[in-house]
PDB file of C-alpha atoms and ligand atoms in Angstrom:
ATOM      1  CA  MET A   1      33.255 -75.602 -11.281  1.00 40.00           C
ATOM      2  CA  ASN A   2      32.163 -77.546 -14.324  1.00 43.00           C
ATOM      3  CA  THR A   3      34.474 -76.791 -17.260  1.00 44.00           C
ATOM      4  CA  THR A   4      31.508 -76.070 -19.528  1.00 44.00           C
ATOM      5  CA  GLU A   5      30.105 -73.550 -17.080  1.00 60.00           C
ATOM      6  CA  THR A   6      30.328 -70.026 -18.472  1.00 80.00           C
ATOM      7  CA  ALA A   7      31.639 -67.032 -16.561  1.00 81.00           C
ATOM      8  CA  ALA A   8      28.121 -65.594 -16.469  1.00 81.00           C
ATOM      9  CA  THR A   9      26.657 -68.762 -14.953  1.00 87.00           C
ATOM     10  CA  SER A  10      29.334 -68.834 -12.301  1.00 91.00           C
ATOM     11  CA  ALA A  11      28.798 -65.133 -11.551  1.00 94.00           C
ATOM     12  CA  LEU A  12      25.063 -65.743 -11.234  1.00 96.00           C
ATOM     13  CA  ARG A  13      25.679 -68.567  -8.768  1.00 96.00           C
ATOM     14  CA  SER A  14      28.026 -66.380  -6.664  1.00 97.00           C
ATOM     15  CA  ILE A  15      25.526 -63.513  -6.664  1.00 98.00           C
ATOM     16  CA  VAL A  16      22.719 -65.765  -5.463  1.00 98.00           C
ATOM     17  CA  ASP A  17      24.961 -67.061  -2.650  1.00 98.00           C
ATOM     18  CA  VAL A  18      25.972 -63.542  -1.577  1.00 98.00           C
ATOM     19  CA  LEU A  19      22.482 -62.023  -1.780  1.00 98.00           C
ATOM     20  CA  ALA A  20      20.788 -64.990  -0.096  1.00 98.00           C
ATOM     21  CA  ALA A  21      23.176 -64.699   2.857  1.00 98.00           C
ATOM     22  CA  ALA A  22      23.101 -60.900   3.211  1.00 98.00           C
ATOM     23  CA  GLU A  23      20.859 -59.273   5.822  1.00 98.00           C
ATOM     24  CA  HIS A  24      21.533 -55.752   4.532  1.00 98.00           C
ATOM     25  CA  VAL A  25      22.168 -54.730   0.912  1.00 98.00           C
ATOM     26  CA  THR A  26      22.923 -51.393  -0.752  1.00 98.00           C
ATOM     27  CA  VAL A  27      21.749 -50.992  -4.366  1.00 98.00           C
ATOM     28  CA  LEU A  28      23.222 -48.187  -6.490  1.00 98.00           C
ATOM     29  CA  CYS A  29      21.901 -46.763  -9.779  1.00 98.00           C
ATOM     30  CA  HIS A  30      23.855 -44.562 -12.197  1.00 97.00           C
ATOM     31  CA  THR A  31      23.910 -40.771 -12.553  1.00 94.00           C
ATOM     32  CA  ARG A  32      21.405 -39.197 -14.960  1.00 91.00           C
ATOM     33  CA  PRO A  33      19.246 -42.208 -14.097  1.00 96.00           C
ATOM     34  CA  ASP A  34      17.137 -43.869 -16.787  1.00 96.00           C
ATOM     35  CA  ALA A  35      14.308 -46.376 -16.484  1.00 98.00           C
ATOM     36  CA  ASP A  36      16.647 -49.368 -16.806  1.00 98.00           C
ATOM     37  CA  THR A  37      18.886 -48.404 -13.892  1.00 98.00           C
ATOM     38  CA  ILE A  38      16.059 -47.243 -11.572  1.00 98.00           C
ATOM     39  CA  GLY A  39      13.726 -50.066 -12.653  1.00 98.00           C
ATOM     40  CA  SER A  40      16.481 -52.643 -12.117  1.00 98.00           C
ATOM     41  CA  GLY A  41      17.461 -51.141  -8.757  1.00 98.00           C
ATOM     42  CA  LEU A  42      13.893 -51.023  -7.435  1.00 98.00           C
ATOM     43  CA  ALA A  43      13.159 -54.528  -8.767  1.00 98.00           C
ATOM     44  CA  ILE A  44      16.114 -56.217  -7.074  1.00 98.00           C
ATOM     45  CA  ALA A  45      15.360 -54.230  -3.901  1.00 98.00           C
ATOM     46  CA  GLY A  46      11.682 -55.250  -3.979  1.00 98.00           C
ATOM     47  CA  ALA A  47      12.562 -58.913  -4.472  1.00 98.00           C
ATOM     48  CA  LEU A  48      15.168 -58.899  -1.678  1.00 98.00           C
ATOM     49  CA  ARG A  49      12.743 -57.178   0.704  1.00 98.00           C
ATOM     50  CA  ARG A  50      10.278 -60.023   0.068  1.00 97.00           C
ATOM     51  CA  ARG A  51      12.971 -62.324   1.475  1.00 97.00           C
ATOM     52  CA  GLY A  52      13.273 -60.112   4.568  1.00 97.00           C
ATOM     53  CA  THR A  53      16.488 -58.362   3.528  1.00 98.00           C
ATOM     54  CA  VAL A  54      16.945 -54.717   4.538  1.00 98.00           C
ATOM     55  CA  VAL A  55      17.737 -52.784   1.329  1.00 98.00           C
ATOM     56  CA  GLU A  56      18.654 -49.181   0.569  1.00 98.00           C
ATOM     57  CA  VAL A  57      18.597 -47.872  -3.022  1.00 98.00           C
ATOM     58  CA  SER A  58      20.205 -44.633  -4.193  1.00 98.00           C
ATOM     59  CA  PHE A  59      21.754 -42.777  -7.147  1.00 98.00           C
ATOM     60  CA  PRO A  60      24.257 -39.876  -7.324  1.00 96.00           C
ATOM     61  CA  ASP A  61      22.884 -36.478  -6.343  1.00 83.00           C
ATOM     62  CA  SER A  62      24.309 -34.396  -9.189  1.00 73.00           C
ATOM     63  CA  THR A  63      21.075 -35.082 -11.093  1.00 75.00           C
ATOM     64  CA  THR A  64      17.399 -35.262 -10.207  1.00 84.00           C
ATOM     65  CA  LEU A  65      15.087 -38.218 -10.710  1.00 93.00           C
ATOM     66  CA  PRO A  66      12.931 -37.766 -13.841  1.00 93.00           C
ATOM     67  CA  ALA A  67       9.250 -37.360 -12.879  1.00 93.00           C
ATOM     68  CA  ALA A  68       8.159 -40.538 -14.690  1.00 96.00           C
ATOM     69  CA  LEU A  69      10.688 -42.643 -12.761  1.00 97.00           C
ATOM     70  CA  ALA A  70       9.483 -41.180  -9.459  1.00 97.00           C
ATOM     71  CA  GLU A  71       6.133 -42.868 -10.219  1.00 98.00           C
ATOM     72  CA  LEU A  72       7.613 -46.390 -10.399  1.00 98.00           C
ATOM     73  CA  PRO A  73       6.534 -48.702  -7.559  1.00 98.00           C
ATOM     74  CA  GLY A  74       9.005 -48.345  -4.683  1.00 98.00           C
ATOM     75  CA  ALA A  75      10.549 -45.086  -5.923  1.00 97.00           C
ATOM     76  CA  ASP A  76       9.428 -43.501  -2.644  1.00 97.00           C
ATOM     77  CA  THR A  77      11.985 -45.711  -0.868  1.00 96.00           C
ATOM     78  CA  LEU A  78      14.969 -44.195  -2.730  1.00 97.00           C
ATOM     79  CA  VAL A  79      17.364 -42.580  -0.258  1.00 97.00           C
ATOM     80  CA  GLU A  80      19.516 -39.481  -0.671  1.00 96.00           C
ATOM     81  CA  PRO A  81      23.204 -40.254  -1.336  1.00 96.00           C
ATOM     82  CA  SER A  82      24.135 -38.421   1.891  1.00 95.00           C
ATOM     83  CA  GLU A  83      21.926 -40.885   3.811  1.00 96.00           C
ATOM     84  CA  VAL A  84      23.418 -44.032   2.275  1.00 97.00           C
ATOM     85  CA  VAL A  85      24.736 -46.308   5.036  1.00 97.00           C
ATOM     86  CA  GLY A  86      26.851 -48.465   2.705  1.00 97.00           C
ATOM     87  CA  HIS A  87      26.309 -52.104   3.630  1.00 98.00           C
ATOM     88  CA  PRO A  88      28.963 -54.839   3.242  1.00 98.00           C
ATOM     89  CA  VAL A  89      27.085 -56.101   0.146  1.00 98.00           C
ATOM     90  CA  VAL A  90      26.660 -53.490  -2.593  1.00 98.00           C
ATOM     91  CA  VAL A  91      24.920 -54.068  -5.921  1.00 98.00           C
ATOM     92  CA  THR A  92      25.318 -51.700  -8.883  1.00 98.00           C
ATOM     93  CA  VAL A  93      22.801 -51.859 -11.722  1.00 98.00           C
ATOM     94  CA  ASP A  94      23.341 -50.689 -15.323  1.00 98.00           C
ATOM     95  CA  CYS A  95      26.588 -48.863 -14.410  1.00 97.00           C
ATOM     96  CA  ALA A  96      29.101 -49.252 -17.244  1.00 94.00           C
ATOM     97  CA  SER A  97      31.894 -47.874 -15.063  1.00 95.00           C
ATOM     98  CA  ILE A  98      32.376 -46.920 -11.422  1.00 97.00           C
ATOM     99  CA  HIS A  99      32.543 -43.264 -12.507  1.00 94.00           C
ATOM    100  CA  ARG A 100      28.828 -43.391 -13.325  1.00 94.00           C
ATOM    101  CA  LEU A 101      28.317 -43.545  -9.538  1.00 97.00           C
ATOM    102  CA  GLU A 102      30.193 -40.295  -8.877  1.00 96.00           C
ATOM    103  CA  SER A 103      30.647 -39.851  -5.088  1.00 95.00           C
ATOM    104  CA  LEU A 104      28.851 -43.151  -4.386  1.00 98.00           C
ATOM    105  CA  ALA A 105      31.830 -44.961  -5.938  1.00 98.00           C
ATOM    106  CA  ALA A 106      33.335 -44.871  -2.437  1.00 98.00           C
ATOM    107  CA  VAL A 107      30.464 -47.077  -1.205  1.00 98.00           C
ATOM    108  CA  VAL A 108      31.441 -49.720  -3.781  1.00 98.00           C
ATOM    109  CA  GLU A 109      35.102 -49.466  -2.876  1.00 98.00           C
ATOM    110  CA  ALA A 110      34.326 -49.922   0.834  1.00 98.00           C
ATOM    111  CA  ALA A 111      32.092 -52.978   0.293  1.00 98.00           C
ATOM    112  CA  GLN A 112      33.088 -56.539   1.183  1.00 98.00           C
ATOM    113  CA  SER A 113      31.224 -57.821  -1.866  1.00 98.00           C
ATOM    114  CA  SER A 114      30.412 -55.570  -4.817  1.00 98.00           C
ATOM    115  CA  VAL A 115      28.046 -57.091  -7.331  1.00 98.00           C
ATOM    116  CA  VAL A 116      28.052 -55.488 -10.785  1.00 98.00           C
ATOM    117  CA  ILE A 117      24.958 -56.244 -12.894  1.00 98.00           C
ATOM    118  CA  ASP A 118      25.174 -54.683 -16.348  1.00 97.00           C
ATOM    119  CA  HIS A 119      24.765 -55.144 -20.096  1.00 96.00           C
ATOM    120  CA  HIS A 120      27.193 -52.490 -21.396  1.00 94.00           C
ATOM    121  CA  ALA A 121      29.917 -53.912 -23.648  1.00 89.00           C
ATOM    122  CA  SER A 122      32.354 -51.322 -22.279  1.00 88.00           C
ATOM    123  CA  ASN A 123      31.981 -52.539 -18.669  1.00 93.00           C
ATOM    124  CA  ASP A 124      35.429 -53.487 -17.365  1.00 90.00           C
ATOM    125  CA  GLY A 125      34.106 -55.460 -14.382  1.00 96.00           C
ATOM    126  CA  PHE A 126      34.798 -53.150 -11.442  1.00 97.00           C
ATOM    127  CA  GLY A 127      33.039 -55.374  -8.887  1.00 98.00           C
ATOM    128  CA  THR A 128      34.202 -58.365  -6.890  1.00 98.00           C
ATOM    129  CA  ILE A 129      31.466 -60.307  -8.745  1.00 97.00           C
ATOM    130  CA  ASN A 130      30.600 -59.184 -12.260  1.00 97.00           C
ATOM    131  CA  PHE A 131      27.433 -60.310 -14.014  1.00 97.00           C
ATOM    132  CA  VAL A 132      27.965 -58.452 -17.289  1.00 96.00           C
ATOM    133  CA  ASP A 133      26.190 -59.706 -20.404  1.00 95.00           C
ATOM    134  CA  PRO A 134      26.374 -57.430 -23.475  1.00 93.00           C
ATOM    135  CA  THR A 135      23.935 -59.718 -25.301  1.00 95.00           C
ATOM    136  CA  ALA A 136      21.164 -58.661 -22.902  1.00 97.00           C
ATOM    137  CA  ASP A 137      18.913 -55.865 -24.166  1.00 97.00           C
ATOM    138  CA  CYS A 138      18.721 -54.333 -20.707  1.00 98.00           C
ATOM    139  CA  THR A 139      19.969 -54.759 -17.164  1.00 98.00           C
ATOM    140  CA  ALA A 140      16.396 -55.514 -16.025  1.00 98.00           C
ATOM    141  CA  GLU A 141      16.607 -58.802 -17.945  1.00 98.00           C
ATOM    142  CA  LEU A 142      19.681 -59.811 -15.904  1.00 98.00           C
ATOM    143  CA  VAL A 143      17.997 -58.729 -12.666  1.00 98.00           C
ATOM    144  CA  LEU A 144      15.053 -60.976 -13.520  1.00 98.00           C
ATOM    145  CA  GLU A 145      17.480 -63.862 -13.967  1.00 98.00           C
ATOM    146  CA  ILE A 146      18.831 -63.207 -10.458  1.00 98.00           C
ATOM    147  CA  ILE A 147      15.338 -62.884  -8.933  1.00 98.00           C
ATOM    148  CA  ASP A 148      14.356 -66.202 -10.555  1.00 98.00           C
ATOM    149  CA  ALA A 149      17.554 -67.833  -9.316  1.00 97.00           C
ATOM    150  CA  LEU A 150      16.752 -66.558  -5.796  1.00 98.00           C
ATOM    151  CA  GLU A 151      13.331 -68.193  -6.256  1.00 97.00           C
ATOM    152  CA  VAL A 152      11.468 -65.040  -5.260  1.00 98.00           C
ATOM    153  CA  PRO A 153       7.988 -64.962  -6.860  1.00 98.00           C
ATOM    154  CA  LEU A 154       7.381 -61.847  -8.973  1.00 97.00           C
ATOM    155  CA  ASP A 155       4.675 -59.428  -7.846  1.00 97.00           C
ATOM    156  CA  VAL A 156       3.162 -56.752 -10.075  1.00 98.00           C
ATOM    157  CA  GLU A 157       5.269 -53.979  -8.482  1.00 98.00           C
ATOM    158  CA  VAL A 158       8.585 -55.698  -9.170  1.00 98.00           C
ATOM    159  CA  ALA A 159       7.296 -56.740 -12.612  1.00 98.00           C
ATOM    160  CA  THR A 160       6.420 -53.112 -13.419  1.00 98.00           C
ATOM    161  CA  CYS A 161       9.940 -51.957 -12.517  1.00 98.00           C
ATOM    162  CA  LEU A 162      11.440 -54.657 -14.748  1.00 98.00           C
ATOM    163  CA  TYR A 163       9.059 -53.770 -17.585  1.00 98.00           C
ATOM    164  CA  ALA A 164      10.222 -50.139 -17.379  1.00 98.00           C
ATOM    165  CA  GLY A 165      13.771 -51.264 -18.149  1.00 98.00           C
ATOM    166  CA  VAL A 166      12.742 -53.628 -20.940  1.00 98.00           C
ATOM    167  CA  VAL A 167      10.425 -51.232 -22.771  1.00 98.00           C
ATOM    168  CA  THR A 168      12.818 -48.269 -22.683  1.00 97.00           C
ATOM    169  CA  ASP A 169      16.121 -50.029 -23.448  1.00 96.00           C
ATOM    170  CA  THR A 170      14.516 -51.810 -26.443  1.00 96.00           C
ATOM    171  CA  GLY A 171      13.035 -48.543 -27.772  1.00 93.00           C
ATOM    172  CA  SER A 172       9.479 -49.850 -27.329  1.00 96.00           C
ATOM    173  CA  PHE A 173      10.616 -53.269 -28.589  1.00 97.00           C
ATOM    174  CA  LYS A 174      11.963 -51.841 -31.857  1.00 93.00           C
ATOM    175  CA  TRP A 175      15.243 -53.741 -31.382  1.00 92.00           C
ATOM    176  CA  ALA A 176      14.068 -56.258 -28.775  1.00 97.00           C
ATOM    177  CA  SER A 177      15.449 -59.800 -28.812  1.00 98.00           C
ATOM    178  CA  PRO A 178      13.107 -62.805 -28.718  1.00 98.00           C
ATOM    179  CA  ARG A 179      14.096 -63.118 -25.063  1.00 98.00           C
ATOM    180  CA  SER A 180      12.901 -59.574 -24.300  1.00 98.00           C
ATOM    181  CA  HIS A 181       9.575 -60.299 -25.960  1.00 98.00           C
ATOM    182  CA  ARG A 182       9.192 -63.453 -23.838  1.00 98.00           C
ATOM    183  CA  ILE A 183      10.046 -61.517 -20.673  1.00 98.00           C
ATOM    184  CA  ALA A 184       7.581 -58.765 -21.617  1.00 98.00           C
ATOM    185  CA  ALA A 185       4.841 -61.347 -22.148  1.00 98.00           C
ATOM    186  CA  ARG A 186       5.515 -62.803 -18.718  1.00 98.00           C
ATOM    187  CA  LEU A 187       5.456 -59.361 -17.062  1.00 98.00           C
ATOM    188  CA  LEU A 188       2.267 -58.293 -18.855  1.00 98.00           C
ATOM    189  CA  GLU A 189       0.579 -61.548 -17.851  1.00 98.00           C
ATOM    190  CA  LEU A 190       1.429 -60.709 -14.231  1.00 98.00           C
ATOM    191  CA  GLY A 191      -0.662 -57.562 -14.586  1.00 98.00           C
ATOM    192  CA  VAL A 192       1.798 -54.844 -15.655  1.00 98.00           C
ATOM    193  CA  ASP A 193      -0.043 -51.988 -17.410  1.00 98.00           C
ATOM    194  CA  GLY A 194       2.177 -51.919 -20.518  1.00 98.00           C
ATOM    195  CA  ARG A 195       0.131 -49.297 -22.345  1.00 98.00           C
ATOM    196  CA  ARG A 196       0.230 -46.875 -19.420  1.00 98.00           C
ATOM    197  CA  TRP A 197       3.938 -47.277 -18.694  1.00 98.00           C
ATOM    198  CA  THR A 198       5.022 -47.085 -22.342  1.00 98.00           C
ATOM    199  CA  ARG A 199       3.154 -43.814 -22.739  1.00 97.00           C
ATOM    200  CA  ARG A 200       4.451 -42.440 -19.435  1.00 97.00           C
ATOM    201  CA  LEU A 201       8.100 -43.427 -19.967  1.00 97.00           C
ATOM    202  CA  LEU A 202       8.496 -42.816 -23.703  1.00 95.00           C
ATOM    203  CA  ASP A 203       5.623 -40.762 -25.120  1.00 94.00           C
ATOM    204  CA  THR A 204       4.939 -38.021 -22.595  1.00 94.00           C
ATOM    205  CA  HIS A 205       6.582 -34.581 -22.725  1.00 92.00           C
ATOM    206  CA  ARG A 206       5.810 -31.094 -21.499  1.00 90.00           C
ATOM    207  CA  PHE A 207       4.736 -28.570 -24.152  1.00 91.00           C
ATOM    208  CA  ALA A 208       8.104 -26.800 -23.898  1.00 90.00           C
ATOM    209  CA  TRP A 209       9.691 -30.004 -25.215  1.00 93.00           C
ATOM    210  CA  LEU A 210       8.340 -29.148 -28.685  1.00 94.00           C
ATOM    211  CA  THR A 211      10.212 -25.812 -28.631  1.00 92.00           C
ATOM    212  CA  MET A 212      13.415 -27.540 -27.509  1.00 93.00           C
ATOM    213  CA  VAL A 213      13.112 -30.127 -30.290  1.00 95.00           C
ATOM    214  CA  ALA A 214      12.450 -27.380 -32.852  1.00 95.00           C
ATOM    215  CA  ALA A 215      15.679 -25.573 -31.855  1.00 93.00           C
ATOM    216  CA  ALA A 216      17.656 -28.826 -31.837  1.00 95.00           C
ATOM    217  CA  LEU A 217      16.447 -29.853 -35.294  1.00 96.00           C
ATOM    218  CA  ASP A 218      17.164 -26.345 -36.579  1.00 97.00           C
ATOM    219  CA  SER A 219      20.807 -26.837 -35.512  1.00 96.00           C
ATOM    220  CA  ALA A 220      21.159 -30.199 -37.309  1.00 98.00           C
ATOM    221  CA  GLU A 221      24.057 -30.665 -39.742  1.00 98.00           C
ATOM    222  CA  LEU A 222      24.772 -33.518 -42.156  1.00 98.00           C
ATOM    223  CA  VAL A 223      28.405 -34.574 -42.714  1.00 98.00           C
ATOM    224  CA  PRO A 224      28.210 -37.040 -45.639  1.00 97.00           C
ATOM    225  CA  HIS A 225      31.955 -37.869 -45.802  1.00 96.00           C
ATOM    226  CA  ALA A 226      32.255 -38.876 -42.127  1.00 96.00           C
ATOM    227  CA  PHE A 227      32.712 -42.545 -41.183  1.00 96.00           C
ATOM    228  CA  ALA A 228      34.240 -43.392 -44.581  1.00 95.00           C
ATOM    229  CA  GLY A 229      31.270 -41.957 -46.447  1.00 96.00           C
ATOM    230  CA  ARG A 230      28.603 -43.634 -44.304  1.00 97.00           C
ATOM    231  CA  GLY A 231      27.591 -40.226 -43.027  1.00 97.00           C
ATOM    232  CA  LEU A 232      27.119 -38.389 -39.745  1.00 98.00           C
ATOM    233  CA  VAL A 233      24.248 -36.184 -38.623  1.00 98.00           C
ATOM    234  CA  TYR A 234      24.491 -34.105 -35.471  1.00 98.00           C
ATOM    235  CA  ALA A 235      22.428 -31.604 -33.522  1.00 98.00           C
ATOM    236  CA  VAL A 236      23.061 -29.333 -30.558  1.00 97.00           C
ATOM    237  CA  VAL A 237      20.821 -28.767 -27.537  1.00 95.00           C
ATOM    238  CA  ASP A 238      22.193 -25.809 -25.593  1.00 93.00           C
ATOM    239  CA  HIS A 239      21.881 -25.128 -21.868  1.00 92.00           C
ATOM    240  CA  GLU A 240      19.118 -22.576 -22.393  1.00 88.00           C
ATOM    241  CA  SER A 241      16.931 -25.313 -23.868  1.00 84.00           C
ATOM    242  CA  THR A 242      17.682 -27.966 -21.240  1.00 80.00           C
ATOM    243  CA  ALA A 243      17.567 -25.650 -18.200  1.00 81.00           C
ATOM    244  CA  ALA A 244      13.864 -24.899 -18.669  1.00 78.00           C
ATOM    245  CA  LEU A 245      12.904 -28.552 -19.073  1.00 84.00           C
ATOM    246  CA  GLY A 246      15.183 -30.804 -17.037  1.00 78.00           C
ATOM    247  CA  TRP A 247      18.045 -32.811 -18.502  1.00 78.00           C
ATOM    248  CA  GLU A 248      15.996 -35.955 -19.181  1.00 83.00           C
ATOM    249  CA  GLU A 249      13.741 -34.182 -21.685  1.00 87.00           C
ATOM    250  CA  SER A 250      16.660 -33.855 -24.113  1.00 89.00           C
ATOM    251  CA  GLU A 251      17.361 -37.610 -24.057  1.00 86.00           C
ATOM    252  CA  SER A 252      14.830 -38.352 -26.814  1.00 88.00           C
ATOM    253  CA  VAL A 253      16.205 -35.832 -29.349  1.00 94.00           C
ATOM    254  CA  VAL A 254      18.730 -38.355 -30.660  1.00 95.00           C
ATOM    255  CA  ASP A 255      15.879 -40.730 -31.518  1.00 92.00           C
ATOM    256  CA  ILE A 256      14.521 -38.143 -33.961  1.00 96.00           C
ATOM    257  CA  VAL A 257      17.915 -37.118 -35.363  1.00 97.00           C
ATOM    258  CA  ARG A 258      18.978 -40.718 -36.011  1.00 96.00           C
ATOM    259  CA  THR A 259      16.088 -41.274 -38.446  1.00 96.00           C
ATOM    260  CA  THR A 260      18.168 -39.380 -41.086  1.00 98.00           C
ATOM    261  CA  SER A 261      18.592 -41.790 -44.002  1.00 97.00           C
ATOM    262  CA  GLU A 262      21.873 -40.249 -45.248  1.00 97.00           C
ATOM    263  CA  ALA A 263      23.729 -40.888 -41.991  1.00 98.00           C
ATOM    264  CA  GLU A 264      24.891 -44.140 -40.371  1.00 98.00           C
ATOM    265  CA  VAL A 265      25.751 -42.266 -37.157  1.00 98.00           C
ATOM    266  CA  ALA A 266      23.710 -39.659 -35.272  1.00 98.00           C
ATOM    267  CA  VAL A 267      25.101 -37.511 -32.477  1.00 98.00           C
ATOM    268  CA  VAL A 268      23.391 -35.067 -30.143  1.00 97.00           C
ATOM    269  CA  PHE A 269      25.408 -32.624 -28.027  1.00 97.00           C
ATOM    270  CA  LYS A 270      23.507 -31.696 -24.873  1.00 95.00           C
ATOM    271  CA  GLU A 271      24.709 -28.869 -22.656  1.00 94.00           C
ATOM    272  CA  ALA A 272      23.771 -30.059 -19.160  1.00 87.00           C
ATOM    273  CA  LEU A 273      25.464 -27.093 -17.425  1.00 89.00           C
ATOM    274  CA  PRO A 274      27.050 -24.088 -19.157  1.00 94.00           C
ATOM    275  CA  GLY A 275      30.093 -25.446 -20.998  1.00 96.00           C
ATOM    276  CA  GLN A 276      29.482 -29.037 -19.802  1.00 95.00           C
ATOM    277  CA  TRP A 277      28.204 -31.416 -22.431  1.00 96.00           C
ATOM    278  CA  THR A 278      26.786 -34.905 -22.606  1.00 94.00           C
ATOM    279  CA  VAL A 279      27.293 -36.409 -26.049  1.00 97.00           C
ATOM    280  CA  SER A 280      24.885 -39.162 -27.157  1.00 97.00           C
ATOM    281  CA  MET A 281      25.806 -41.258 -30.200  1.00 97.00           C
ATOM    282  CA  ARG A 282      23.732 -43.786 -32.128  1.00 97.00           C
ATOM    283  CA  ALA A 283      24.743 -46.014 -35.064  1.00 97.00           C
ATOM    284  CA  LYS A 284      22.372 -47.944 -37.298  1.00 95.00           C
ATOM    285  CA  SER A 285      24.335 -51.170 -37.811  1.00 93.00           C
ATOM    286  CA  GLU A 286      27.810 -50.797 -39.336  1.00 91.00           C
ATOM    287  CA  VAL A 287      29.830 -48.582 -37.001  1.00 96.00           C
ATOM    288  CA  ASP A 288      31.002 -49.762 -33.557  1.00 96.00           C
ATOM    289  CA  LEU A 289      30.720 -46.684 -31.343  1.00 96.00           C
ATOM    290  CA  VAL A 290      32.459 -48.108 -28.265  1.00 94.00           C
ATOM    291  CA  PRO A 291      36.051 -47.322 -29.455  1.00 95.00           C
ATOM    292  CA  LEU A 292      34.980 -43.808 -30.493  1.00 97.00           C
ATOM    293  CA  ALA A 293      33.307 -43.194 -27.120  1.00 96.00           C
ATOM    294  CA  ARG A 294      36.442 -44.469 -25.358  1.00 94.00           C
ATOM    295  CA  ILE A 295      38.675 -42.047 -27.288  1.00 96.00           C
ATOM    296  CA  HIS A 296      36.601 -39.268 -25.710  1.00 97.00           C
ATOM    297  CA  GLY A 297      36.573 -40.841 -22.240  1.00 95.00           C
ATOM    298  CA  GLY A 298      33.137 -42.453 -22.413  1.00 93.00           C
ATOM    299  CA  GLY A 299      31.624 -45.845 -23.159  1.00 91.00           C
ATOM    300  CA  GLY A 300      28.434 -47.703 -23.909  1.00 88.00           C
ATOM    301  CA  HIS A 301      27.119 -50.221 -26.392  1.00 88.00           C
ATOM    302  CA  ARG A 302      28.168 -50.935 -29.980  1.00 93.00           C
ATOM    303  CA  LEU A 303      25.243 -48.985 -31.458  1.00 93.00           C
ATOM    304  CA  ALA A 304      24.551 -46.584 -28.575  1.00 92.00           C
ATOM    305  CA  ALA A 305      27.345 -44.875 -26.700  1.00 95.00           C
ATOM    306  CA  GLY A 306      28.269 -41.555 -25.187  1.00 95.00           C
ATOM    307  CA  TYR A 307      30.768 -39.396 -23.348  1.00 96.00           C
ATOM    308  CA  GLY A 308      31.151 -36.086 -21.520  1.00 95.00           C
ATOM    309  CA  ALA A 309      32.914 -32.996 -22.898  1.00 97.00           C
ATOM    310  CA  THR A 310      33.643 -29.423 -21.850  1.00 97.00           C
ATOM    311  CA  GLY A 311      33.941 -26.242 -23.902  1.00 98.00           C
ATOM    312  CA  THR A 312      31.867 -24.179 -26.282  1.00 97.00           C
ATOM    313  CA  ALA A 313      29.496 -25.836 -28.737  1.00 97.00           C
ATOM    314  CA  THR A 314      31.970 -25.187 -31.555  1.00 97.00           C
ATOM    315  CA  GLU A 315      34.813 -26.758 -29.550  1.00 98.00           C
ATOM    316  CA  VAL A 316      32.995 -29.950 -28.551  1.00 98.00           C
ATOM    317  CA  VAL A 317      31.557 -30.444 -32.047  1.00 98.00           C
ATOM    318  CA  GLY A 318      35.028 -29.840 -33.514  1.00 97.00           C
ATOM    319  CA  GLN A 319      36.604 -32.426 -31.164  1.00 97.00           C
ATOM    320  CA  LEU A 320      34.209 -35.079 -32.421  1.00 97.00           C
ATOM    321  CA  LEU A 321      34.485 -34.134 -36.108  1.00 97.00           C
ATOM    322  CA  ARG A 322      38.285 -34.432 -35.950  1.00 95.00           C
ATOM    323  CA  SER A 323      37.967 -37.991 -34.607  1.00 94.00           C
ATOM    324  CA  VAL A 324      35.610 -39.348 -37.261  1.00 92.00           C
TER     325      VAL A 324
HETATM  326 MN1   MN B   1      20.500 -50.214 -19.693  1.00 97.97          MN
END
């Protein structure tokens, strides 16, 4: 190895060697799947299949696939976790920790080579080869790097899956890096329908979503003294609201709550099952949320992190307030 070669470059080289040699590959996406994990998983699978590799793609079965993601090219090839064979080469996409794979973690542990492709700063590198780059806006960007290194030409289906990850993880390019813009241009030039997919993935909700948002905003509280006076705003989405809609419909609430000018940090408590909460946190620029998420057993990015909690709404809100 060249001494100037970075860890990421060396990981990329190892991944290309492993994937190029593998005849069968298992690709795993994280629980409560988003467009970046499913898009990345379907994209790497599509590219490997073009090389003649047999690929299975799956995600944990404790959650359902959001309807919009089921429309991505290749989503019909996703297999149930109970049907996963578990090949000697396993690739995980966008999984910050092995726990995000729930029961499928065993498939990673049993693999000869486990390839971790991710952009979460909190990723501790649970694979035998770890391609983790927190400077990447999305995992799809890293998958594209691998596809290019494998010298597989992009088709519009794979490009669409990659675009899904780029457009959602950059919040419709609101915080996209120059690199993401360049990638998006390349994908659009290949024929991806950016307008259609942006609307489908980010701007389409059932009517009942409006009622859920109304209740969530009605619950919002501002805590000006939190985070050394930088301010916290939080809102609660209870199980009654999420049960009618599907868990993924509550994901966008934090994007409304975080527009509050008096708060550096926004938090939304979402009750996935009675007494079981997913806590989504967003910071504007000054607060690093990763240590806070870790205190509560979670992880994520500096400005976007989360964790799970159990208890009543008052209890889980109180746990957070005591830690900020
Ligand atoms: Mn991601």
